[in-house]
Amino acid sequence: MTDKTFQFLDLPRQTPRTVPVQIRVLGYGEIAGDFAMPHASGQAGRCIDCGNPYCEHACPVHNYIPNWLKLVQDGRILEAAALMHETNPLPEICGRVCPQDRLCEGACTLEQTAFGSVTIGSIERWVTDEALRQGWRPDLSRVHETGKRVAIVGAGPAGLACADRLRRAGIAADVYDRQSDIGGLLTFGIPPFKLDKGVVRMRRDVLEGMGVRFLLGHEVGRDIEFGQLLDDYDAVFVGTGAYTYVDAQLPGRELHGVHDALPFLIGNTERLLRNDPPAHAFDFHGKRVVVLGGGDTGMDCNRTAIRLGARSVTCVYRRDEANMPGSAREVGYSREEGVEFLFQRQPLAILGDADGRVRAVRVVETALVDAGNGRLRPQNVEGSEHEIEADVVIQAFGFLPSPPDWLRSHGVALEASGRIATGINGALPHQTSHERIFAGGDNVRGADLVVRAVYDGREAAASIARMVLA
């Protein structure tokens, strides 16, 4: 009888097949396929249960990864899904958008060998999808309703995770969001080829089934005063994200054909949700597109531009590939779809023609020098300036939180960077300087991973429950 501990010796790492490049670039459908049950079980069986699960430590929500891999190996899908939800309120979403190569899979013991890591992310995604298809829902039959009520401002990943955990504690959760649907950037920022919007709608169904109430199209500060929330609820969680895009102050950024990444991605997604044809601003057919920035948002812009018919897409980044902040998987997908990368190039200016339209980007080559903080710093190389021809330029330099004025007017302390200060002076984790206001996600961390926003929402709910149920 074969020892399953060494199954990785006979069964190589496999991921679900992706849609062929020549087909996937024609539309916005998710490109990753699904495991079938035997493949998921076999891949889960490659886990060696190493005793000190580095994958679990590297996961921001500290998923019980070896435990649910064993359940999948044994075909116990519904139990595996339930265990996933013990640590992660949004596992089907994290399975799609997490950079597993930098987190759990990157820390897998097998990744340090020639055998390759366990395909944790693909299994997580498949298990949750399959369990929901089979009718699995969170079991709240033993939850005791406490009569306490919490308002959540923002229906992004932090707010959704907070709502999930509050309902499990018997606390009513009302979620306010200015958008017409839940998800925040999960719905309106991340392109459908990474995260199909039906997945977010399914999560809404699950949360509403748990008793979460969504008040959409309600902008706090415009449609309802924040003070009213404090009057009506026992506590408030603020998960308003980071939507202020970094302006590198490049000369020429006002030229026709220059886009900032977030408005570009949101505008295109809203167009797709309405099933509208590409407007003039999104007609890239035959155009040379240059994307400035090497993070995951930059990769989203690369791949969206390809689908909008660009003649060429060039991604410019000031460091080398090894120092890119974006997921290696997303970089690989961009390459497969025809994106060219120019590393160690610092943009200096966007150049225009006589009609005020973009014609090129002026860049300078960089050398990487030791900055003394563990990351190499790009230094411009004298005499290396040159131009990259372009018809469209997309700036993807990152995002900053922009806390609303109503937070300040209620005495919530902010850090110098504009982020909301939490957990200071003996406060509970995620509690602000106002005793009944809690916060988490990108408005506290700055622009960060979805899974870290999920963690913040989960932990903030624990702190809220501790306070209101004391």
mmCIF file of N, CA, C and O in Angstrom, residues 56 68 92 116 151 200-201 215 217 226 239 242-243 245 247 319 370 385 444 469-470:
data_model
loop_
_atom_site.group_PDB
_atom_site.id
_atom_site.type_symbol
_atom_site.label_atom_id
_atom_site.label_comp_id
_atom_site.label_asym_id
_atom_site.label_seq_id
_atom_site.Cartn_x
_atom_site.Cartn_y
_atom_site.Cartn_z
ATOM 1 N N GLU A 56 0.388 27.971 6.756
ATOM 2 C CA GLU A 56 -0.584 28.556 7.670
ATOM 3 C C GLU A 56 -0.039 29.834 8.296
ATOM 4 O O GLU A 56 -0.768 30.826 8.450
ATOM 5 N N TRP A 68 -7.736 21.369 6.227
ATOM 6 C CA TRP A 68 -8.769 21.230 5.199
ATOM 7 C C TRP A 68 -8.262 20.544 3.940
ATOM 8 O O TRP A 68 -9.045 19.963 3.190
ATOM 9 N N GLU A 92 -13.745 31.892 -1.247
ATOM 10 C CA GLU A 92 -13.823 31.752 -2.698
ATOM 11 C C GLU A 92 -13.238 32.972 -3.411
ATOM 12 O O GLU A 92 -12.742 32.875 -4.536
ATOM 13 N N GLY A 116 7.626 21.379 -6.158
ATOM 14 C CA GLY A 116 6.639 22.443 -6.290
ATOM 15 C C GLY A 116 5.575 22.389 -5.214
ATOM 16 O O GLY A 116 5.211 21.320 -4.717
ATOM 17 N N ALA A 151 -23.472 49.231 12.740
ATOM 18 C CA ALA A 151 -23.479 49.754 11.376
ATOM 19 C C ALA A 151 -22.092 49.579 10.777
ATOM 20 O O ALA A 151 -21.079 49.825 11.446
ATOM 21 N N VAL A 200 -19.195 37.347 -6.348
ATOM 22 C CA VAL A 200 -19.521 38.338 -5.312
ATOM 23 C C VAL A 200 -21.021 38.327 -5.037
ATOM 24 O O VAL A 200 -21.457 38.433 -3.883
ATOM 25 N N ARG A 201 -21.825 38.171 -6.087
ATOM 26 C CA ARG A 201 -23.281 38.118 -5.883
ATOM 27 C C ARG A 201 -23.671 36.899 -5.044
ATOM 28 O O ARG A 201 -24.577 36.977 -4.202
ATOM 29 N N LEU A 215 -27.703 48.243 2.824
ATOM 30 C CA LEU A 215 -28.367 49.478 2.453
ATOM 31 C C LEU A 215 -27.497 50.147 1.397
ATOM 32 O O LEU A 215 -26.601 50.944 1.701
ATOM 33 N N GLY A 217 -26.530 52.224 -2.220
ATOM 34 C CA GLY A 217 -26.894 53.546 -2.712
ATOM 35 C C GLY A 217 -27.072 54.550 -1.590
ATOM 36 O O GLY A 217 -27.676 55.604 -1.787
ATOM 37 N N PHE A 226 -23.394 60.655 9.660
ATOM 38 C CA PHE A 226 -22.660 59.679 10.463
ATOM 39 C C PHE A 226 -23.113 59.723 11.917
ATOM 40 O O PHE A 226 -23.197 58.680 12.578
ATOM 41 N N GLY A 239 -15.027 50.773 6.965
ATOM 42 C CA GLY A 239 -14.162 50.064 6.016
ATOM 43 C C GLY A 239 -14.250 50.731 4.651
ATOM 44 O O GLY A 239 -14.738 50.137 3.692
ATOM 45 N N ALA A 242 -9.215 52.557 0.183
ATOM 46 C CA ALA A 242 -8.238 53.560 -0.268
ATOM 47 C C ALA A 242 -8.492 53.830 -1.739
ATOM 48 O O ALA A 242 -8.151 53.012 -2.590
ATOM 49 N N TYR A 243 -9.083 54.968 -2.031
ATOM 50 C CA TYR A 243 -9.497 55.277 -3.397
ATOM 51 C C TYR A 243 -8.782 56.484 -3.988
ATOM 52 O O TYR A 243 -9.012 56.836 -5.140
ATOM 53 N N TYR A 245 -5.896 57.935 -5.752
ATOM 54 C CA TYR A 245 -4.769 57.396 -6.499
ATOM 55 C C TYR A 245 -3.571 58.326 -6.395
ATOM 56 O O TYR A 245 -3.689 59.544 -6.357
ATOM 57 N N ASP A 247 -0.643 60.518 -7.330
ATOM 58 C CA ASP A 247 -0.313 61.357 -8.473
ATOM 59 C C ASP A 247 1.193 61.599 -8.463
ATOM 60 O O ASP A 247 1.722 62.246 -7.567
ATOM 61 N N ARG A 319 11.955 49.351 -11.029
ATOM 62 C CA ARG A 319 12.882 48.357 -10.486
ATOM 63 C C ARG A 319 12.936 47.155 -11.435
ATOM 64 O O ARG A 319 12.368 47.167 -12.493
ATOM 65 N N ASP A 370 21.675 49.843 -2.944
ATOM 66 C CA ASP A 370 21.252 49.434 -1.606
ATOM 67 C C ASP A 370 20.766 50.657 -0.829
ATOM 68 O O ASP A 370 21.518 51.616 -0.617
ATOM 69 N N GLU A 385 18.283 58.832 -20.937
ATOM 70 C CA GLU A 385 16.896 59.194 -21.245
ATOM 71 C C GLU A 385 16.520 58.787 -22.668
ATOM 72 O O GLU A 385 17.327 58.873 -23.591
ATOM 73 N N VAL A 444 -6.884 51.869 7.027
ATOM 74 C CA VAL A 444 -5.966 51.785 8.171
ATOM 75 C C VAL A 444 -4.558 51.410 7.716
ATOM 76 O O VAL A 444 -3.568 51.971 8.193
ATOM 77 N N LEU A 469 -20.816 43.437 24.103
ATOM 78 C CA LEU A 469 -21.389 42.345 24.899
ATOM 79 C C LEU A 469 -20.815 42.287 26.319
ATOM 80 O O LEU A 469 -21.145 41.365 27.083
ATOM 81 N N ALA A 470 -19.959 43.248 26.641
ATOM 82 C CA ALA A 470 -19.349 43.254 27.978
ATOM 83 C C ALA A 470 -20.397 43.485 29.068
ATOM 84 O O ALA A 470 -21.360 44.196 28.874
#
